[in-house]
Short mmCIF file of C-alpha atoms in Angstrom, two decimals:
data_model
loop_
_atom_site.label_atom_id
_atom_site.label_comp_id
_atom_site.label_asym_id
_atom_site.label_seq_id
_atom_site.Cartn_x
_atom_site.Cartn_y
_atom_site.Cartn_z
CA MET A 1 27.02 -16.87 48.62
CA ASP A 2 23.78 -17.48 50.55
CA SER A 3 21.70 -20.23 48.97
CA GLU A 4 18.55 -18.05 48.97
CA VAL A 5 20.39 -15.28 47.10
CA LEU A 6 21.73 -17.84 44.65
CA ASN A 7 18.23 -19.20 44.09
CA MET A 8 16.98 -15.65 43.50
CA PHE A 9 19.59 -15.10 40.77
CA VAL A 10 18.72 -18.46 39.18
CA ILE A 11 15.01 -17.62 39.14
CA ALA A 12 15.65 -14.11 37.81
CA GLY A 13 17.98 -15.48 35.14
CA GLY A 14 15.41 -18.07 34.13
CA THR A 15 12.66 -15.44 33.95
CA LEU A 16 14.77 -13.30 31.63
CA ALA A 17 15.89 -16.27 29.55
CA ILE A 18 12.35 -17.43 28.70
CA PRO A 19 11.32 -14.36 26.59
CA ILE A 20 14.79 -14.20 25.03
CA LEU A 21 14.63 -17.87 24.02
CA ALA A 22 11.06 -17.39 22.79
CA PHE A 23 12.20 -14.49 20.60
CA VAL A 24 15.16 -16.44 19.22
CA ALA A 25 12.96 -19.48 18.54
CA SER A 26 10.38 -17.30 16.77
CA PHE A 27 13.09 -15.66 14.69
CA LEU A 28 14.63 -18.98 13.66
CA LEU A 29 11.58 -21.21 13.41
CA TRP A 30 8.56 -18.94 12.87
CA PRO A 31 9.75 -15.67 11.31
CA SER A 32 6.31 -15.12 9.71
CA ALA A 33 4.73 -15.01 13.19
CA LEU A 34 7.32 -12.45 14.24
CA ILE A 35 6.41 -10.27 11.24
CA ARG A 36 2.71 -10.37 12.19
CA ILE A 37 3.55 -9.42 15.77
CA TYR A 38 5.70 -6.59 14.45
CA TYR A 39 2.77 -5.08 12.49
CA TRP A 40 0.41 -5.59 15.43
CA TYR A 41 2.78 -3.75 17.75
CA TRP A 42 3.39 -0.92 15.24
CA ARG A 43 -0.36 -0.40 14.77
CA ARG A 44 -0.84 -0.13 18.54
CA ALA A 45 2.11 2.23 18.92
CA LEU A 46 0.69 4.55 16.24
CA GLY A 47 -2.87 4.39 17.58
CA MET A 48 -4.33 2.60 14.53
CA GLN A 49 -7.40 0.49 15.29
CA VAL A 50 -8.58 -2.42 13.13
CA ARG A 51 -12.26 -2.67 12.25
CA TYR A 52 -14.53 -4.56 9.82
CA ALA A 53 -17.35 -3.26 7.65
CA ASN A 54 -19.92 -5.35 5.79
CA TYR A 55 -21.65 -4.65 2.49
CA ASP A 56 -24.26 -7.39 2.05
CA ASP A 57 -22.19 -10.58 2.40
CA TYR A 58 -18.89 -8.85 1.59
CA GLN A 59 -16.46 -7.92 4.39
CA PHE A 60 -13.90 -5.13 4.33
CA CYS A 61 -11.03 -4.98 6.82
CA TYR A 62 -9.53 -1.57 7.58
CA SER A 63 -7.56 0.37 10.15
CA TYR A 64 -8.20 3.94 11.19
CA ARG A 65 -7.03 6.73 13.47
CA GLY A 66 -8.78 9.93 14.49
CA ARG A 67 -12.25 11.19 13.67
CA PRO A 68 -13.65 13.24 10.79
CA GLY A 69 -13.05 16.96 11.41
CA TYR A 70 -12.70 20.25 9.59
CA ARG A 71 -9.85 18.84 7.51
CA PRO A 72 -10.63 16.17 4.88
CA SER A 73 -10.40 12.53 5.90
CA ILE A 74 -7.69 10.56 4.08
CA LEU A 75 -8.35 7.13 2.52
CA MET A 76 -5.27 5.11 1.49
CA LEU A 77 -5.25 2.31 -1.10
CA HIS A 78 -2.24 -0.02 -1.10
CA GLY A 79 -0.56 -1.74 -4.04
CA PHE A 80 -0.54 -5.24 -5.49
CA SER A 81 -0.07 -8.08 -2.96
CA ALA A 82 0.38 -5.61 -0.06
CA HIS A 83 -2.02 -4.76 2.78
CA LYS A 84 -3.25 -1.85 4.89
CA ASP A 85 -0.19 -1.96 7.18
CA MET A 86 2.13 -0.87 4.38
CA TRP A 87 0.96 2.71 5.15
CA LEU A 88 2.23 2.64 8.75
CA SER A 89 5.55 4.18 7.75
CA ILE A 90 3.60 7.18 6.37
CA VAL A 91 1.12 7.28 9.26
CA LYS A 92 4.06 7.77 11.63
CA PHE A 93 4.66 11.24 10.15
CA LEU A 94 1.03 12.40 9.89
CA PRO A 95 -0.69 14.44 12.64
CA LYS A 96 -2.70 12.36 15.10
CA ASN A 97 -5.73 14.62 14.73
CA LEU A 98 -6.08 13.73 11.05
CA HIS A 99 -8.76 11.14 10.25
CA LEU A 100 -6.91 8.33 8.44
CA VAL A 101 -8.39 5.17 6.93
CA CYS A 102 -6.28 2.35 5.43
CA VAL A 103 -8.30 -0.46 3.82
CA ASP A 104 -7.27 -3.92 2.64
CA MET A 105 -7.95 -3.97 -1.10
CA PRO A 106 -10.39 -6.58 -2.51
CA GLY A 107 -9.08 -10.11 -1.89
CA HIS A 108 -6.17 -8.90 0.24
CA GLU A 109 -5.49 -9.68 3.92
CA GLY A 110 -8.75 -9.35 5.90
CA THR A 111 -11.02 -8.26 3.04
CA THR A 112 -13.21 -10.89 1.38
CA ARG A 113 -11.63 -13.00 -1.35
CA SER A 114 -14.10 -14.58 -3.76
CA ALA A 115 -13.53 -16.47 -7.00
CA LEU A 116 -16.67 -14.77 -8.34
CA ASP A 117 -15.48 -11.23 -7.62
CA ASP A 118 -14.45 -8.77 -10.33
CA TYR A 119 -10.80 -7.91 -9.72
CA SER A 120 -10.44 -5.63 -12.71
CA ILE A 121 -9.47 -2.05 -11.83
CA SER A 122 -13.01 -0.77 -12.38
CA GLY A 123 -14.34 -3.71 -10.35
CA GLN A 124 -12.00 -2.82 -7.47
CA ALA A 125 -13.02 0.85 -7.69
CA LYS A 126 -16.66 -0.23 -7.36
CA ARG A 127 -15.81 -2.30 -4.26
CA ILE A 128 -13.94 0.62 -2.68
CA HIS A 129 -16.99 2.81 -3.30
CA GLN A 130 -19.09 0.24 -1.44
CA PHE A 131 -16.61 0.42 1.44
CA VAL A 132 -16.76 4.22 1.47
CA GLU A 133 -20.55 4.08 1.66
CA CYS A 134 -20.40 1.42 4.40
CA ILE A 135 -18.42 3.62 6.77
CA LYS A 136 -20.08 6.82 5.49
CA LEU A 137 -16.71 8.31 4.62
CA ASN A 138 -18.30 10.34 1.81
CA ARG A 139 -20.49 12.43 4.08
CA ARG A 140 -17.88 15.03 3.24
CA PRO A 141 -15.45 14.90 0.30
CA PHE A 142 -12.23 13.13 1.32
CA HIS A 143 -8.64 13.03 0.11
CA LEU A 144 -7.80 9.79 -1.71
CA VAL A 145 -4.28 8.33 -1.83
CA GLY A 146 -3.23 5.31 -3.89
CA THR A 147 0.07 3.68 -4.79
CA SER A 148 0.91 1.38 -7.73
CA MET A 149 -2.18 -0.82 -8.35
CA GLY A 150 -3.94 1.21 -5.65
CA GLY A 151 -3.00 4.36 -7.57
CA ASN A 152 -4.67 2.95 -10.67
CA VAL A 153 -7.81 2.21 -8.63
CA ALA A 154 -7.68 5.64 -6.95
CA GLY A 155 -7.51 7.44 -10.31
CA VAL A 156 -10.42 5.46 -11.72
CA TYR A 157 -12.37 6.06 -8.49
CA ALA A 158 -11.78 9.82 -8.80
CA ALA A 159 -13.09 9.72 -12.38
CA GLN A 160 -16.14 7.56 -11.62
CA TYR A 161 -17.15 9.06 -8.25
CA PRO A 162 -16.00 12.70 -8.45
CA GLU A 163 -18.50 13.87 -5.84
CA ASP A 164 -16.82 11.69 -3.18
CA ILE A 165 -13.37 13.25 -3.23
CA CYS A 166 -11.91 16.72 -2.80
CA SER A 167 -8.35 15.88 -3.89
CA LEU A 168 -6.14 13.02 -5.01
CA THR A 169 -2.57 11.75 -4.48
CA LEU A 170 -1.20 9.17 -6.92
CA ILE A 171 2.09 7.51 -5.97
CA CYS A 172 3.81 5.65 -8.86
CA PRO A 173 0.38 4.62 -10.20
CA ALA A 174 -0.14 1.72 -12.59
CA GLY A 175 -2.53 1.91 -15.53
CA LEU A 176 -0.54 4.16 -17.86
CA PRO A 177 1.16 3.49 -21.20
CA SER A 178 4.87 4.27 -21.24
CA THR A 179 7.26 5.21 -24.02
CA THR A 180 10.11 3.74 -21.97
CA ASP A 181 10.00 0.13 -20.81
CA SER A 182 10.92 -0.35 -17.16
CA LYS A 183 13.16 -3.19 -15.99
CA PHE A 184 10.06 -5.03 -14.76
CA ILE A 185 8.28 -4.75 -18.12
CA LYS A 186 11.39 -6.04 -19.89
CA GLN A 187 11.53 -9.01 -17.49
CA LEU A 188 7.86 -9.78 -18.14
CA ARG A 189 8.40 -9.69 -21.89
CA GLU A 190 11.35 -12.10 -21.60
CA LEU A 191 9.26 -14.47 -19.47
CA GLN A 192 6.42 -14.37 -21.99
CA GLU A 193 8.79 -15.17 -24.85
CA SER A 194 10.23 -18.11 -22.91
CA GLU A 195 6.72 -19.19 -21.84
CA ARG A 196 7.66 -18.91 -18.15
CA ILE A 197 4.91 -16.45 -17.16
CA ASP A 198 4.43 -18.39 -13.90
CA ARG A 199 7.69 -16.77 -12.68
CA ILE A 200 6.24 -13.28 -12.17
CA PRO A 201 8.93 -11.15 -10.44
CA LEU A 202 6.38 -9.57 -8.07
CA ILE A 203 5.23 -12.98 -6.78
CA PRO A 204 8.23 -14.55 -5.01
CA SER A 205 8.19 -18.16 -3.77
CA THR A 206 11.69 -18.37 -2.26
CA PRO A 207 13.86 -16.09 -0.10
CA GLU A 208 16.12 -15.50 -3.13
CA GLU A 209 13.15 -14.40 -5.25
CA MET A 210 11.99 -12.16 -2.41
CA ALA A 211 15.43 -10.52 -2.29
CA ASP A 212 15.25 -9.97 -6.06
CA MET A 213 11.79 -8.41 -5.74
CA LEU A 214 13.00 -6.01 -3.04
CA LYS A 215 15.91 -4.97 -5.29
CA LEU A 216 13.48 -4.43 -8.17
CA CYS A 217 11.11 -2.29 -6.10
CA SER A 218 13.64 -0.23 -4.14
CA TYR A 219 16.48 2.05 -5.12
CA ILE A 220 17.79 1.93 -1.55
CA ARG A 221 19.42 -1.42 -0.83
CA PHE A 222 17.99 -2.74 2.43
CA LYS A 223 20.03 -5.45 4.17
CA VAL A 224 17.36 -7.98 5.06
CA PRO A 225 18.39 -11.08 7.09
CA GLN A 226 17.73 -14.46 5.48
CA GLN A 227 15.27 -15.41 8.22
CA ILE A 228 13.20 -12.26 7.62
CA LEU A 229 13.20 -12.97 3.87
CA GLN A 230 11.94 -16.47 4.69
CA GLY A 231 9.25 -14.99 6.92
CA LEU A 232 8.11 -12.59 4.21
CA VAL A 233 7.86 -15.50 1.76
CA ASP A 234 6.02 -17.71 4.26
CA VAL A 235 3.40 -15.00 4.76
CA ARG A 236 2.83 -14.67 1.00
CA ILE A 237 2.99 -18.27 -0.27
CA PRO A 238 -0.58 -19.22 0.80
CA HIS A 239 -1.84 -16.29 -1.30
CA ASN A 240 0.35 -16.68 -4.39
CA ASP A 241 -2.33 -18.43 -6.48
CA PHE A 242 -4.63 -15.47 -5.86
CA TYR A 243 -1.87 -12.99 -6.64
CA ARG A 244 -1.23 -14.70 -9.99
CA LYS A 245 -4.93 -14.56 -10.85
CA LEU A 246 -5.11 -10.91 -9.79
CA PHE A 247 -1.97 -9.99 -11.72
CA LEU A 248 -3.32 -11.50 -14.94
CA GLU A 249 -6.57 -9.61 -14.34
CA ILE A 250 -4.97 -6.19 -13.91
CA VAL A 251 -2.57 -6.55 -16.87
CA ASP A 252 -5.41 -7.72 -19.12
CA GLU A 253 -6.56 -5.29 -21.82
CA LYS A 254 -9.61 -4.46 -19.70
CA SER A 255 -7.45 -2.97 -16.91
CA ARG A 256 -3.93 -2.43 -18.26
CA HIS A 257 -4.48 1.24 -19.10
CA SER A 258 -7.50 2.00 -16.92
CA LEU A 259 -6.00 5.13 -15.39
CA HIS A 260 -5.00 6.45 -18.81
CA GLU A 261 -8.52 5.86 -20.14
CA ASN A 262 -10.07 7.74 -17.22
CA MET A 263 -7.55 10.51 -16.47
CA ASN A 264 -9.37 13.09 -18.62
CA LYS A 265 -12.37 12.67 -16.31
CA ILE A 266 -10.40 13.52 -13.17
CA LYS A 267 -11.44 17.00 -12.07
CA ALA A 268 -10.12 17.04 -8.50
CA PRO A 269 -6.77 18.72 -7.72
CA THR A 270 -4.21 15.95 -8.14
CA GLN A 271 -0.76 15.34 -6.71
CA VAL A 272 1.61 12.89 -8.39
CA ILE A 273 4.63 11.52 -6.51
CA TRP A 274 7.10 9.26 -8.31
CA GLY A 275 10.50 7.77 -7.59
CA LYS A 276 12.94 8.82 -10.31
CA GLN A 277 14.64 5.40 -10.28
CA ASP A 278 11.40 3.39 -10.39
CA GLN A 279 12.21 0.06 -12.10
CA VAL A 280 8.64 -1.28 -11.96
CA LEU A 281 6.66 1.58 -13.54
CA ASP A 282 8.66 4.12 -15.50
CA VAL A 283 8.70 7.67 -14.14
CA SER A 284 7.63 9.00 -17.57
CA GLY A 285 4.08 8.22 -16.46
CA ALA A 286 4.18 11.38 -14.33
CA SER A 287 4.37 13.62 -17.40
CA VAL A 288 1.48 11.69 -19.00
CA LEU A 289 -0.71 12.56 -16.01
CA ALA A 290 0.51 16.16 -15.85
CA SER A 291 -0.45 16.74 -19.47
CA ALA A 292 -3.97 15.35 -19.02
CA ILE A 293 -5.12 16.53 -15.58
CA PRO A 294 -5.70 20.32 -15.40
CA ASP A 295 -4.72 20.89 -11.76
CA CYS A 296 -1.81 18.46 -11.39
CA HIS A 297 1.20 18.91 -9.09
CA VAL A 298 4.12 16.57 -9.87
CA TYR A 299 6.96 15.68 -7.50
CA ILE A 300 9.83 13.46 -8.66
CA LEU A 301 11.91 12.05 -5.81
CA GLU A 302 15.62 11.58 -6.45
CA ASN A 303 17.34 8.36 -5.35
CA CYS A 304 14.01 6.61 -4.90
CA GLY A 305 12.44 3.60 -6.59
CA HIS A 306 8.93 2.19 -6.80
CA SER A 307 8.49 1.65 -3.05
CA VAL A 308 8.19 5.36 -2.29
CA VAL A 309 6.13 4.70 0.85
CA VAL A 310 8.93 2.57 2.33
CA GLU A 311 11.95 4.45 0.99
CA ARG A 312 10.82 8.04 1.62
CA PRO A 313 7.97 7.94 4.16
CA ARG A 314 8.72 11.29 5.87
CA LYS A 315 9.10 13.13 2.56
CA THR A 316 5.90 11.56 1.19
CA ALA A 317 3.92 12.46 4.31
CA ASN A 318 5.21 16.04 4.17
CA LEU A 319 4.32 16.36 0.48
CA ILE A 320 0.76 15.19 1.16
CA LEU A 321 0.39 17.62 4.08
CA GLU A 322 1.83 20.50 2.05
CA PHE A 323 -0.54 19.70 -0.82
CA LEU A 324 -3.57 19.67 1.51
CA ALA A 325 -2.43 22.92 3.13
CA LEU A 326 -2.05 24.55 -0.30
CA LEU A 327 -5.56 23.49 -1.30
CA HIS A 328 -6.95 24.76 2.02
CA SER A 329 -5.31 28.17 1.56
CA MET A 330 -6.61 28.40 -2.02
CA ASP A 331 -10.14 27.60 -0.81
CA SER A 332 -9.85 30.26 1.90
CA SER A 333 -8.69 32.83 -0.66
CA LYS A 334 -11.65 32.02 -2.94
CA LYS A 335 -14.10 32.47 -0.06
CA GLN A 336 -12.59 35.84 0.87
CA ALA A 337 -12.60 37.10 -2.74
#
């Protein structure tokens, strides 16, 4: 073989080997960096742009796609210890001409974290209202979506700022009393009795604890490689002290049943989506909401746990779109009558 041709193959092989080796090294040595790159790439692929908004000396980080139009904008509030990117799996199945806004909740990811801040549910609802005013999202009533802790905040927001929203979607929301203890509640009670409350199941510190948390939150059993589990833990560990403080704040008497205390004030049409096999927050909460909110549409998803957004993203997106379409047709009928 000609030496120049041989050199060409060597150079080409070396060029291909460098990114492959970089990927392997990242996977083995810095899996947390790979996870961040993954979210960055997914945001770009879906057309989500990251922006910051300031209210006095407080900074909110959010992502958005589209512009306000004739259809209501949609604001999404994530759950405990998550971040705005958890909604990407839903965003994938929503029309690109919808105006979507996903915000990092107070103290999470790119939003300001302050030891002086009020992280109670009502305190978080107040902060989200400040964010809404910052970006002028409430020029027209918008559709509010919240899951788990974010569902608790969304419900309280709807009760406290009814003029801001036109409709509401609550996905496995916290903040409700339950006649049936979930697996998570039973675990918490056992930890309290053994005085090991520092071992909160939703705040993992090892890959094994992360695997246990994923099993607790999901009905579907995802096969997650050990390195990815390590990366997920590495991303969270620097924030675990804050998560513990936040958890104790939202399970305190002041916040534990915030949604339940405010649900009679919710006047907007409300959609409730719940995984039937939810082991974190028992599905019986759906009937509690249905009995208290006049215009409440309940959807129970079979073979689905607490992580509805991850387990059933297409179905969830379709339910939200169908709900908005139903409300639009009802409004049109009222105007014609």
